[in-house]
Tab-separated table of C-alpha atoms and ligand atoms in Angstrom:
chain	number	residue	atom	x	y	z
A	1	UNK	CA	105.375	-11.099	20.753
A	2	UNK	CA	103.929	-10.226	17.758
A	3	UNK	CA	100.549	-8.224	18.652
A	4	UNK	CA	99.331	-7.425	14.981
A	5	UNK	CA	98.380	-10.893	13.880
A	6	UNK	CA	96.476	-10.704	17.537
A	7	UNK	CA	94.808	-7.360	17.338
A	8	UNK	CA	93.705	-8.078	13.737
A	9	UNK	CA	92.294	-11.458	15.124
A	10	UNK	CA	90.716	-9.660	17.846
A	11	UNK	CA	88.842	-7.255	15.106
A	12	UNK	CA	87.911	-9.659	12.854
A	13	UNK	CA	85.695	-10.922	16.167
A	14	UNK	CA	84.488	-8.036	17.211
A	15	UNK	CA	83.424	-6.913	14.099
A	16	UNK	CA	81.998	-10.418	13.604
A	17	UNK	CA	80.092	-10.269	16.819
A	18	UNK	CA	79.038	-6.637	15.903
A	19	UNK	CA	77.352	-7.925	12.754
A	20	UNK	CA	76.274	-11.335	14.583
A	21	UNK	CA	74.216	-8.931	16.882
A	22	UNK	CA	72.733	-6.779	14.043
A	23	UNK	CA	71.651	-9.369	12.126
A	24	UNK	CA	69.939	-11.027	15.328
A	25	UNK	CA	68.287	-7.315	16.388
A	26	UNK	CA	67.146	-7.234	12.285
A	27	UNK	CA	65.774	-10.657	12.577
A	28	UNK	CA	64.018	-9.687	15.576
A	29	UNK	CA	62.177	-6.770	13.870
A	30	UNK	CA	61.528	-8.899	10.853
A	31	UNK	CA	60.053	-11.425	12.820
A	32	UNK	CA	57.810	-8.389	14.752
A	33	UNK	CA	56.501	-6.788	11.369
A	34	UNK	CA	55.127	-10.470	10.000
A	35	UNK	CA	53.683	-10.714	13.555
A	36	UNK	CA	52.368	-7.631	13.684
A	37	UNK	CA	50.951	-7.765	9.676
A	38	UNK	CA	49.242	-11.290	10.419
A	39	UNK	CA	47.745	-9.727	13.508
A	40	UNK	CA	45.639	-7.348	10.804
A	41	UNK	CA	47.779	-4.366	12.636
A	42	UNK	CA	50.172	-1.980	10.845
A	43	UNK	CA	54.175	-2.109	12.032
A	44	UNK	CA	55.221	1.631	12.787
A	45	UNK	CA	58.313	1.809	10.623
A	46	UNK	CA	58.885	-0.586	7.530
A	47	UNK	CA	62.600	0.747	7.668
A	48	UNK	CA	65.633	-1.876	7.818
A	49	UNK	CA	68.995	-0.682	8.644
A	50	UNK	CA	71.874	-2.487	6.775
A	51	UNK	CA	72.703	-4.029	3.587
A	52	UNK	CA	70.116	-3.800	0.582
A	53	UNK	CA	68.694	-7.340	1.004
A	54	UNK	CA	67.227	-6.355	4.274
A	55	UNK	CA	65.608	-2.786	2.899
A	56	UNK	CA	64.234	-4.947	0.150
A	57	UNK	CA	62.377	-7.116	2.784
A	58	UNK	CA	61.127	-3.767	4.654
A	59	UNK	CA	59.514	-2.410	1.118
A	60	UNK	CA	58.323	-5.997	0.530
A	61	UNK	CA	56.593	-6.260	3.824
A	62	UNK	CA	55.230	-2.827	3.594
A	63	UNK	CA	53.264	-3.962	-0.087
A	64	UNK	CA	52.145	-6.591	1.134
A	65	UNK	CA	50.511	-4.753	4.630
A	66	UNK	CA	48.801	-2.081	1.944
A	67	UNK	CA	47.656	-4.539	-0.290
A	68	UNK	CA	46.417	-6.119	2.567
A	69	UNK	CA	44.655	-2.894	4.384
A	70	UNK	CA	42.973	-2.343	0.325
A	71	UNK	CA	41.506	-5.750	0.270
A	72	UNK	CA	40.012	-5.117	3.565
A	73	UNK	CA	38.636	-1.783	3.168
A	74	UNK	CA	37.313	-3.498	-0.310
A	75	UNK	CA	35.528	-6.637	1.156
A	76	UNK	CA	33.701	-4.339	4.058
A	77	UNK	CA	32.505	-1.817	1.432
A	78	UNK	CA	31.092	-4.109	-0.384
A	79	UNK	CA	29.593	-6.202	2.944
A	80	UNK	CA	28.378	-3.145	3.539
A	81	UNK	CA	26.760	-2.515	-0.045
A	82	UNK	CA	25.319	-6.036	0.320
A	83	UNK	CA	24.290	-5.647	3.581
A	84	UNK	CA	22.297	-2.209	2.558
A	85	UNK	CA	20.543	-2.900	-0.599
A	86	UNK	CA	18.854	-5.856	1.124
A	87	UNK	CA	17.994	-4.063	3.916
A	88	UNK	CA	16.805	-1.520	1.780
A	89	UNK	CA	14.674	-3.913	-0.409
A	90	UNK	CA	11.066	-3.612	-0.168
A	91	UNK	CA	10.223	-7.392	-1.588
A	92	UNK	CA	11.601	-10.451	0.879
A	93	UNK	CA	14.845	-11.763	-0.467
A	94	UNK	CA	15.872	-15.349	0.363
A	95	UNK	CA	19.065	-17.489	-0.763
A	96	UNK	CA	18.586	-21.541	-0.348
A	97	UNK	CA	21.489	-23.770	-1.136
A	98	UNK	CA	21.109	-26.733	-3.263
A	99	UNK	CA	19.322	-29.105	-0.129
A	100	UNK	CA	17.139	-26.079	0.189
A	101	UNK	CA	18.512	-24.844	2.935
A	102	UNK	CA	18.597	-21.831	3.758
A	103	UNK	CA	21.575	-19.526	3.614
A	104	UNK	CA	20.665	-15.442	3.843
A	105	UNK	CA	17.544	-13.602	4.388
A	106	UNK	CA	16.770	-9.895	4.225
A	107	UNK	CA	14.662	-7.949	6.660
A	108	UNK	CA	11.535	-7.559	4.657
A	109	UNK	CA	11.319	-11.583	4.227
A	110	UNK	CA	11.029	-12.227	8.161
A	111	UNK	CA	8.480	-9.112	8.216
A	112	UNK	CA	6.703	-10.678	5.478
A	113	UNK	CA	6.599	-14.608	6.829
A	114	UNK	CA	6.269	-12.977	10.531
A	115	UNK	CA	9.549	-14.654	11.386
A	116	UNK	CA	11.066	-13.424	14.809
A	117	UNK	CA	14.253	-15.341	14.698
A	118	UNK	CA	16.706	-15.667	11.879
A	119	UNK	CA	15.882	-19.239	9.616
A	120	UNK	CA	19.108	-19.167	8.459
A	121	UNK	CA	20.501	-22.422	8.740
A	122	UNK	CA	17.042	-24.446	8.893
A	123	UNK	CA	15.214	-25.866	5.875
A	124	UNK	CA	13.084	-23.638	3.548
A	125	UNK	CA	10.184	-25.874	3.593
A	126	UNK	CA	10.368	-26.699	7.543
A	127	UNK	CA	10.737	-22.685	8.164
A	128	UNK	CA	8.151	-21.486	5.428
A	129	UNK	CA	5.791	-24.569	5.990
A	130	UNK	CA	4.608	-23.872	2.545
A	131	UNK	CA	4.873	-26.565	-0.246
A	132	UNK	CA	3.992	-24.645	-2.901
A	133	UNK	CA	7.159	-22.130	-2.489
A	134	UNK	CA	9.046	-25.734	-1.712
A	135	UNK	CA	7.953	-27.024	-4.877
A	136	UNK	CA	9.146	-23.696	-6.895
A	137	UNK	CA	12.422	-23.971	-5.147
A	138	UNK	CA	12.673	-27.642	-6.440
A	139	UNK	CA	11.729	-26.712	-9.760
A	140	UNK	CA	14.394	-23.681	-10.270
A	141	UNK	CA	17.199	-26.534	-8.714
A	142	UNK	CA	16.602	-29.362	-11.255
A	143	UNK	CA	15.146	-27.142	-14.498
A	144	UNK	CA	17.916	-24.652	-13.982
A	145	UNK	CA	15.779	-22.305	-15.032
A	146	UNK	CA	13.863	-19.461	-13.343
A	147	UNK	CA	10.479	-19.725	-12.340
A	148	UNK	CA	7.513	-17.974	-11.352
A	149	UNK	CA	4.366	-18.316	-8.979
A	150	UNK	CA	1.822	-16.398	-7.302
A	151	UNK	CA	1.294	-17.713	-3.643
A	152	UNK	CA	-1.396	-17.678	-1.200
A	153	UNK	CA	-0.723	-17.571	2.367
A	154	UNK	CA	-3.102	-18.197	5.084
A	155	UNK	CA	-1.168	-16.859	8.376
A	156	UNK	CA	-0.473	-14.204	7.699
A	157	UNK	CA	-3.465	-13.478	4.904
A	158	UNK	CA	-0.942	-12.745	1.682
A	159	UNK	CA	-0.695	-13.010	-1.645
A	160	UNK	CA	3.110	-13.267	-3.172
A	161	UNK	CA	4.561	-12.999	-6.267
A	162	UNK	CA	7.507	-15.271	-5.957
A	163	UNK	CA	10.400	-15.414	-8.450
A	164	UNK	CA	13.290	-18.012	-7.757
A	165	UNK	CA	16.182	-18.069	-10.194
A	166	UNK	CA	19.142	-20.487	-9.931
A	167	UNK	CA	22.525	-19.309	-8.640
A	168	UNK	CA	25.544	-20.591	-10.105
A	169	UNK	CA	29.390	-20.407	-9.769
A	170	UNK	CA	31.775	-19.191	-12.460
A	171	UNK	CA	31.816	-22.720	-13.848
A	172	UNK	CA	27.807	-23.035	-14.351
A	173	UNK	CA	27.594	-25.253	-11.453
A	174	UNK	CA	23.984	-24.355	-9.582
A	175	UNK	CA	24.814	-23.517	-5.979
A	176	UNK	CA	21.376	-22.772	-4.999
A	177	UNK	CA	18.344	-20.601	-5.568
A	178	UNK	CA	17.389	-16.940	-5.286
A	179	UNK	CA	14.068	-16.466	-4.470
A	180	UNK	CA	12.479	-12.507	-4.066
A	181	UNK	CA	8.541	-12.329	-2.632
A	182	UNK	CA	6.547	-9.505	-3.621
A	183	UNK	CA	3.696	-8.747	-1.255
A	184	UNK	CA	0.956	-8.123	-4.347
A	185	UNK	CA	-2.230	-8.287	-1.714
A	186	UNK	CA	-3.102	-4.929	-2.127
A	187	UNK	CA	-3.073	-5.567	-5.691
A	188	UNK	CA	-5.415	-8.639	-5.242
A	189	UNK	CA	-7.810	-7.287	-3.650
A	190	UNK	CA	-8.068	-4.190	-5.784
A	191	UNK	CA	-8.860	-6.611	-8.452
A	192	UNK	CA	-11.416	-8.148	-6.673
A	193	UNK	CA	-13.088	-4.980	-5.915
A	194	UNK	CA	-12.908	-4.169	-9.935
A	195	UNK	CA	-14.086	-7.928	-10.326
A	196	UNK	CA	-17.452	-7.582	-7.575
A	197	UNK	CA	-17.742	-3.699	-9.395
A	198	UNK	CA	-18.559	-5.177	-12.856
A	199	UNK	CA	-20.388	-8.362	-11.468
A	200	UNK	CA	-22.776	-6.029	-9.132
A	201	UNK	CA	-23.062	-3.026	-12.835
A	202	UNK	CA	-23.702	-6.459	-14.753
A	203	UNK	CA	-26.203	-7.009	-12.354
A	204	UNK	CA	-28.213	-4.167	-11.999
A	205	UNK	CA	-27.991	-3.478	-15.960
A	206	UNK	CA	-29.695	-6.835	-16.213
A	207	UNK	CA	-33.150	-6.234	-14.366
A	208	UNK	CA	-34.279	-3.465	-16.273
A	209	UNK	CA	-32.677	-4.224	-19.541
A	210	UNK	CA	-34.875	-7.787	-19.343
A	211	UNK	CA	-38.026	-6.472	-18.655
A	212	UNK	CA	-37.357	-3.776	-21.526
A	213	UNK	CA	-37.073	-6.172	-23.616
A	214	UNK	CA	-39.741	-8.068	-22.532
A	215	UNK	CA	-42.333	-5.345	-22.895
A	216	UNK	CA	-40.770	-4.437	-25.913
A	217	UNK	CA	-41.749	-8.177	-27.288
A	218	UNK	CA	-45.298	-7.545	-25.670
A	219	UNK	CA	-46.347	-4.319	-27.864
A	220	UNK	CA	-44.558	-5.609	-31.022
A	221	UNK	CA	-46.906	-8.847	-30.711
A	222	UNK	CA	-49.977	-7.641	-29.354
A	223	UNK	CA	-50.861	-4.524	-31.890
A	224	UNK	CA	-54.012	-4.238	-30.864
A	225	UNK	CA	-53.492	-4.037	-27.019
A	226	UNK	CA	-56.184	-2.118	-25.692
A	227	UNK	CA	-54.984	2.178	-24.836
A	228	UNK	CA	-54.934	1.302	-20.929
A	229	UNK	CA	-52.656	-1.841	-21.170
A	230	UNK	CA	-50.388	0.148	-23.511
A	231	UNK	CA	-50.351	3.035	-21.013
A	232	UNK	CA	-49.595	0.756	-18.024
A	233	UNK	CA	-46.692	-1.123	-20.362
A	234	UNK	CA	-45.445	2.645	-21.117
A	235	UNK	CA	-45.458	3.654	-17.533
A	236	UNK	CA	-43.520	0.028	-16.405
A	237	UNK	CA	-40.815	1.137	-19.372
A	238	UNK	CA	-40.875	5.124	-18.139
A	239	UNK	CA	-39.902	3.963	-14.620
A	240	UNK	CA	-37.401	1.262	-15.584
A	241	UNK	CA	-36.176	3.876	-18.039
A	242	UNK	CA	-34.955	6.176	-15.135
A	243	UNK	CA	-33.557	3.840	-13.183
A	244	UNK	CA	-31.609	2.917	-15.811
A	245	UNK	CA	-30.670	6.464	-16.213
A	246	UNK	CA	-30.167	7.059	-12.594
A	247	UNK	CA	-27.833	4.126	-12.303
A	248	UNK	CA	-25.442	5.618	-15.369
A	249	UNK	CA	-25.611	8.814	-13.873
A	250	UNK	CA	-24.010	7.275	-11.027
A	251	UNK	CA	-21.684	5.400	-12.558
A	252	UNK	CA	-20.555	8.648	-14.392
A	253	UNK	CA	-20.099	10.038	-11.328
A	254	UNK	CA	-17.673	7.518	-9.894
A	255	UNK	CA	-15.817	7.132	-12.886
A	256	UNK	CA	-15.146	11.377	-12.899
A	257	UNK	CA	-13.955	10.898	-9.136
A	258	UNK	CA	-11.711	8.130	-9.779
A	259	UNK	CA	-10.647	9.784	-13.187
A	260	UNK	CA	-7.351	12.377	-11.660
A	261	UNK	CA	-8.488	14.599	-15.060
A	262	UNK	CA	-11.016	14.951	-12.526
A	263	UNK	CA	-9.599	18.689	-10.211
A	264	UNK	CA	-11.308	19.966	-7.555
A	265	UNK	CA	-12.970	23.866	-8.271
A	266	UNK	CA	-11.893	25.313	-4.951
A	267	UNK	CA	-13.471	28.182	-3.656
A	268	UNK	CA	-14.730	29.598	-0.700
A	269	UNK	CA	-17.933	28.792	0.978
A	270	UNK	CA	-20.402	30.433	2.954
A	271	UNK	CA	-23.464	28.100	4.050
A	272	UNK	CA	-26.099	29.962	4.570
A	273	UNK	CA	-26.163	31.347	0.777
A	274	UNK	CA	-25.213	27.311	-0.514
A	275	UNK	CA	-27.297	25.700	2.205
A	276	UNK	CA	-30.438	28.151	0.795
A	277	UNK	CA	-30.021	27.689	-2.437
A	278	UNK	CA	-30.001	23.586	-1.393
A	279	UNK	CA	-33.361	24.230	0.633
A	280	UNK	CA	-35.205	26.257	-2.437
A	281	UNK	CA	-34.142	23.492	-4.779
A	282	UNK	CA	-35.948	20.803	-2.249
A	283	UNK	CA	-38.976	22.516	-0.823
A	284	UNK	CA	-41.397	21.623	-3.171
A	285	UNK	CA	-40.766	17.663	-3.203
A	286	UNK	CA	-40.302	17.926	0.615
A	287	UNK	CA	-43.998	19.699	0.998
A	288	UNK	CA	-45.450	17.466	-1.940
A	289	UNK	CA	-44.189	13.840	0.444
A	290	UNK	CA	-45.352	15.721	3.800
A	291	UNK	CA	-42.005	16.123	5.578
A	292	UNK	CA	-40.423	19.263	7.197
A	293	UNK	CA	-37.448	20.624	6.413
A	294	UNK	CA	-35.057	23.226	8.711
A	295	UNK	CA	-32.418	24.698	8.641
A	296	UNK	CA	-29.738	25.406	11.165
A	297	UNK	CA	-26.907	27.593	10.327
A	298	UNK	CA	-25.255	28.558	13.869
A	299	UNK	CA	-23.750	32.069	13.668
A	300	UNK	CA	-19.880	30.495	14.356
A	301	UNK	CA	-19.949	27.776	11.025
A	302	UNK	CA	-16.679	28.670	10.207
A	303	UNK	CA	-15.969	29.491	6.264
A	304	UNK	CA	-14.543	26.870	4.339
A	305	UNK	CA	-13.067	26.279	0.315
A	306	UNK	CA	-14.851	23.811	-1.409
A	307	UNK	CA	-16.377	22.522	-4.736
A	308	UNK	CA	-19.706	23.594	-5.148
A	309	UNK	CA	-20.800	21.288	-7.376
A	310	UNK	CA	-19.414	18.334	-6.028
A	311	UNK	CA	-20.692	19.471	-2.616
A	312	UNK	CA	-24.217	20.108	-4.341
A	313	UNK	CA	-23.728	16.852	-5.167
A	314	UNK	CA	-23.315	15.384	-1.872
A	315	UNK	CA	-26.423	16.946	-0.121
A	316	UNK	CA	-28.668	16.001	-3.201
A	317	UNK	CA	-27.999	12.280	-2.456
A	318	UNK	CA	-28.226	12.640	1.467
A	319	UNK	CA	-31.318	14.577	0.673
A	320	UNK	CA	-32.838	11.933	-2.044
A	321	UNK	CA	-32.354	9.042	1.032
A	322	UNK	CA	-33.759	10.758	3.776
A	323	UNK	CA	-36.879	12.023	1.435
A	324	UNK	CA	-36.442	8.471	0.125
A	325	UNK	CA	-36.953	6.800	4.209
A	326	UNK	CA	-38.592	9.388	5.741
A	327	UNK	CA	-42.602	8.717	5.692
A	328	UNK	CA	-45.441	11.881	6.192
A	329	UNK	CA	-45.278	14.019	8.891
A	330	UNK	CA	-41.269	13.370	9.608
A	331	UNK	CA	-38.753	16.049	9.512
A	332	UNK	CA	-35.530	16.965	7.959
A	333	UNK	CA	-32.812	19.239	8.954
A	334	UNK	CA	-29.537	20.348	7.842
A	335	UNK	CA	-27.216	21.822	10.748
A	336	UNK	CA	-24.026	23.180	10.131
A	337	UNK	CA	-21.714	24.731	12.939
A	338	UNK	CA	-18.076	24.538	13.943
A	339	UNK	CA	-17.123	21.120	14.968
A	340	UNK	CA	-16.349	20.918	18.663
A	341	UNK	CA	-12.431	20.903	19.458
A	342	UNK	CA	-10.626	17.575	19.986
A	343	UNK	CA	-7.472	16.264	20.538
A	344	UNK	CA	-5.223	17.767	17.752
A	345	UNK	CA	-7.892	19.551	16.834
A	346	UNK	CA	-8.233	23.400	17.661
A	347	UNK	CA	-11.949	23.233	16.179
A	348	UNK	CA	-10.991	25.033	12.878
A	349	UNK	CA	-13.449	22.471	11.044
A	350	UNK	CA	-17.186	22.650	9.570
A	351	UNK	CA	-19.492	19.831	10.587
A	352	UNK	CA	-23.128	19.630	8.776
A	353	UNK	CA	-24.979	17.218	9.990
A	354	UNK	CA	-28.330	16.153	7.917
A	355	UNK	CA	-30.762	13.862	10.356
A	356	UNK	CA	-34.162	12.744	9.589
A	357	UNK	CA	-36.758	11.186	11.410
A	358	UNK	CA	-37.612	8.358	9.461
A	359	UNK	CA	-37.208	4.692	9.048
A	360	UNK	CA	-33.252	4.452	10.645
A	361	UNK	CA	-30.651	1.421	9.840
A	362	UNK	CA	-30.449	-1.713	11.446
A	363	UNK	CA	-26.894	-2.122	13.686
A	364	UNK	CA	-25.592	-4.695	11.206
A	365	UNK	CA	-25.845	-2.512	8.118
A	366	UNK	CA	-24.774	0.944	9.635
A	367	UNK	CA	-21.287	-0.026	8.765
A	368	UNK	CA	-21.591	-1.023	5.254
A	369	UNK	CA	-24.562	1.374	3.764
A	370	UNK	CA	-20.979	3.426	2.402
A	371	UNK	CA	-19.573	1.007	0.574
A	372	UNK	CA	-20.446	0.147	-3.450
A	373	UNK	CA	-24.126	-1.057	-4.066
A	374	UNK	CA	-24.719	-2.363	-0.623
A	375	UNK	CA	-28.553	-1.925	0.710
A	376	UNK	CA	-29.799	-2.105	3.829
A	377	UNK	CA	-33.380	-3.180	2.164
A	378	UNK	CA	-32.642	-4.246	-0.915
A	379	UNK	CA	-36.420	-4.317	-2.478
A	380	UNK	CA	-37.469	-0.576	-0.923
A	381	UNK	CA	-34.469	0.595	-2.248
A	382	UNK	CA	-35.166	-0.628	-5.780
A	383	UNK	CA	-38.246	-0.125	-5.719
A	384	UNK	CA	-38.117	3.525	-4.585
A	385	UNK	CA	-35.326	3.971	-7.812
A	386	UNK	CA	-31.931	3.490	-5.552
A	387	UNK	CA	-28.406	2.731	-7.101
A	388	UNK	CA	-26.809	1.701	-4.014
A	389	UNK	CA	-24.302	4.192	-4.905
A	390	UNK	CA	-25.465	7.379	-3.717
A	391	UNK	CA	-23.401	6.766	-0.090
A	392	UNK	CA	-19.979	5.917	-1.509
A	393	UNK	CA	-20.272	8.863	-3.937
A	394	UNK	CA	-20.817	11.033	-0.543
A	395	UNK	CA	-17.818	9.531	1.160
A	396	UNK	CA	-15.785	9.677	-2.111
A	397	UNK	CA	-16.365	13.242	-2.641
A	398	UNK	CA	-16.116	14.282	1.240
A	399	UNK	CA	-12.921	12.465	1.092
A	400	UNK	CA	-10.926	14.402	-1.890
A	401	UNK	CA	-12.075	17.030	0.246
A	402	UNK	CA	-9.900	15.885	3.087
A	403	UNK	CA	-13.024	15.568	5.575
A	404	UNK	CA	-14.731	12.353	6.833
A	405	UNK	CA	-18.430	11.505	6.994
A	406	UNK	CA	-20.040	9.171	9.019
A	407	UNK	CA	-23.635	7.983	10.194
A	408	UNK	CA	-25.512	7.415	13.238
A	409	UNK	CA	-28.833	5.573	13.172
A	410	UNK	CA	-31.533	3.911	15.210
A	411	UNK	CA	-34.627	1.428	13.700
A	412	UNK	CA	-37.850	3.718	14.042
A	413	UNK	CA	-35.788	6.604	14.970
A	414	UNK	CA	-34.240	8.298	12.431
A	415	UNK	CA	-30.624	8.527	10.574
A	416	UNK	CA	-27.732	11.753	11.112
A	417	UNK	CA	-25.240	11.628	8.337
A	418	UNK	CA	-22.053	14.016	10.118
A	419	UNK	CA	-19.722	15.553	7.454
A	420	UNK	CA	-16.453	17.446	8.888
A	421	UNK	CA	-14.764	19.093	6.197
A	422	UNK	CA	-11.374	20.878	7.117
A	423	UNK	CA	-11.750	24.805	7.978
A	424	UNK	CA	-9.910	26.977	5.670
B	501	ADP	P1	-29.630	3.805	-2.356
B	501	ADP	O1	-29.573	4.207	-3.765
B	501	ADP	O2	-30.076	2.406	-2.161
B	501	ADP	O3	-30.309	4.775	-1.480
B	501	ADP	P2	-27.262	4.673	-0.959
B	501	ADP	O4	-25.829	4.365	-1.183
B	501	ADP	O5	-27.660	6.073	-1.056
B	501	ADP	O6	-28.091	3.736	-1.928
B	501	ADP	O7	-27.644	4.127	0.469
B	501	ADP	C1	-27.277	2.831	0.855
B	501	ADP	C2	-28.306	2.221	1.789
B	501	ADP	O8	-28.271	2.926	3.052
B	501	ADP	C3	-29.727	2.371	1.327
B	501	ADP	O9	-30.081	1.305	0.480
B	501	ADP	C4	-30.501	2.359	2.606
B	501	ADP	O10	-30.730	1.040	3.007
B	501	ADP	C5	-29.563	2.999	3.612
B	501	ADP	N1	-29.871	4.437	3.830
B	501	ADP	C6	-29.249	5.499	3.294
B	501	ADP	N2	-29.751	6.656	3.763
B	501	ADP	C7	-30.712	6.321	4.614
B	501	ADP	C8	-31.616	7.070	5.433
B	501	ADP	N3	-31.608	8.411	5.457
B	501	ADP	N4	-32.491	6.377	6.203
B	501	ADP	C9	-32.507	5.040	6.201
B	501	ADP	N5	-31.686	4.260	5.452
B	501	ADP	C10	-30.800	4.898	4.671
């Protein structure tokens, strides 16, 4: 028998089988790596053994895994970036697709709207139950155009600046609308304080300007008043003149402590000298109007830094309204010691307190007599030459002090007005 036909038939098999085997085991791990890619996962080894074809796979599959793993790592940064400016965003940022609907909100929107569950998904209008923002999301969808609206809401009490602009997709197409909310109600109603500050200075310019001017008219037409009518016209015009006069020396005042030009002159404090100095300037018109006046300095008044002048300032005006509602035989006194430790509070602060026995302030007004031309009694106050404004320059000046004043009061009984101003 001839074996060598046989044995080279028998290695042409094996080797056959051989490479039948290796291709199957290379398939296999082929198979693995696409399984293992499309699973988001990484394969161990991108190696192939064999002929080039296969390696070329391996280096293949391995791009396509990293380009993969970069487009990842790409879209979560910038999910992330997304994710963190809106968070970050102070105004309310909401995205509504073309049926209004609403497709992302930020945190600062559901604050804003009060919304404890996410709207996404739910209509603008049926979520915001507001028509106006409806009708500005309507308007930026069919104009194409941005647009711009202040809104009121009633629950919660806010006013919004709202700005919706269109969003559209690389071929122009609108895809729905941007809309950012701007909570501007601080701004509101600082311009409605400005607004009821000019109407109320318009309005207490106007009383004694008219009756200037009307006894003005008086002595230009009657030359030949007789001496006593011209001395009682003089007199009306004299008085007028100073409340006139009072009332800009007010308003100078405000406008210095609102001004920032306007810096505090720090330096220290010691009552009894400041507090004497107050009492020598007031004794007379105290003894001339019949009231006493004390003072209390208790030995522990701790020293403080303040201005002097602005603090002058403050007790001339507390002084003024208690000489001002205070009738014959009352007293006045002016107590400073070291306010009684609270809380937080070691008891490091000054308290004066100036109370006066006279007329006292009705419940209802006690907690408005600081604020801006308010009166408790509207004609004794004019008529005794008040601005309304002495209180709130107090409070104002107390304030860029870093203290606090209050009042206590009782009808018939008598008013204390409590400064704390922060120990040194
Ligand atoms: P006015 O110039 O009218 O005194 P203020 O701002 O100083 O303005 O005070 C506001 C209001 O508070 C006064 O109109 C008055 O009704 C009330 N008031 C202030 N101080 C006293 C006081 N010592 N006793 C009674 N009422 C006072």
């Amino acid at each position: 028998m001839n074996w060598l036909p046989v044995s080279a038939f028998l290695l042409i098999a094996i080797l056959y089988l051989r490479h039948r085997l290796n291709a199957r085991e290379q398939l296999r791990q082929i198979d693995q790596m696409i399984q293992t890619i499309g699973e988001g996962g990484r394969p161990s080894s991108f190696i192939l053994h064999g002929e080039k074809n296969l390696q070329r796979i391996g280096i293949g599959l391995e791009k396509l895994a990293d380009q993969r793993d970069r487009l990842e790592s790409q879209i979560s940064r910038e999910g992330f970036n997304l994710q963190a400016i809106l968070a970050s965003m102070m105004e309310g940022v909401m995205v509504v697709d073309v049926g209004r609907v609403i497709r992302l909100v930020n945190d600062s929107f559901l604050a804003l709207f009060n919304l404890k569950t996410s709207p996404v998904g739910r209509g603008a209008l049926h979520t915001l139950r507001d028509a106006s923002i409806e009708a500005v999301l309507r308007k930026a969808l069919t104009t194409g155009e941005a647009q711009f609206r202040e809104i009121a809401l009633t629950a919660p009490k806010r006013h919004l600046a709202l700005s919706a602009a269109p969003v559209r997709d690389s071929a122009g197409a609108i895809l729905g609308v941007a809309a950012t909310f701007h909570d501007i109600t601080r701004i509101k109603q600082l311009e409605e304080v400005r607004r009821d500050f000019v109407a109320n200075v318009s309005h207490e310019l106007r009383t004694p300007l008219s009756i200037f001017q009307g006894y003005v008219e008086l002595l230009r037409e009657n030359p030949e008043l007789p001496r006593e009518e011209i001395g009682r016209t003089l007199q009306v015009l004299s008085k007028h003149s100073t409340r006139l006069n009072a009332l800009v020396e007010d308003l100078l005042s405000i406008a210095r402590l609102e001004s920032r030009q306007d810096n505090l002159t720090l330096a220290p404090w010691d009552a009894v000298t400041f507090l004497s100095a107050v009492e020598e300037d007031w004794r007379l018109k105290f003894q001339a109007q019949e009231v006493r006046f004390r003072l209390e300095i208790a030995p522990d008044a701790p020293s403080i830094c303040v201005d002097h002048f602005k603090l002058e300032q403050v007790f001339n005006n507390l002084l003024e309204n208690a000489l001002k509602y205070t009738p014959p035989g009352g007293a006045v006194t002016i107590a400073a010691a070291r306010a009684r430790a609270t809380g937080g509070d070691p008891g490091k602060d000054l308290e004066i307190r100036v109370s006066d026995t006279g007329t006292g302030i009705a419940p209802a007004d006690l907690p408005h007599i600081f604020q801006r031309f308010y009166r408790a009694d509207k004609a004794r106050s004019r008529a005794l030459g008040g601005t309304g404004l002495g209180l709130s320059i107090v409070k104002h000046i107390v304030q860029i002090h870093g203290g606090s004043v209050r009042a206590e009061s009782e009808i018939g009984s008598g008013s204390t007005f409590i400064i704390r101003l922060p120990g040194a």
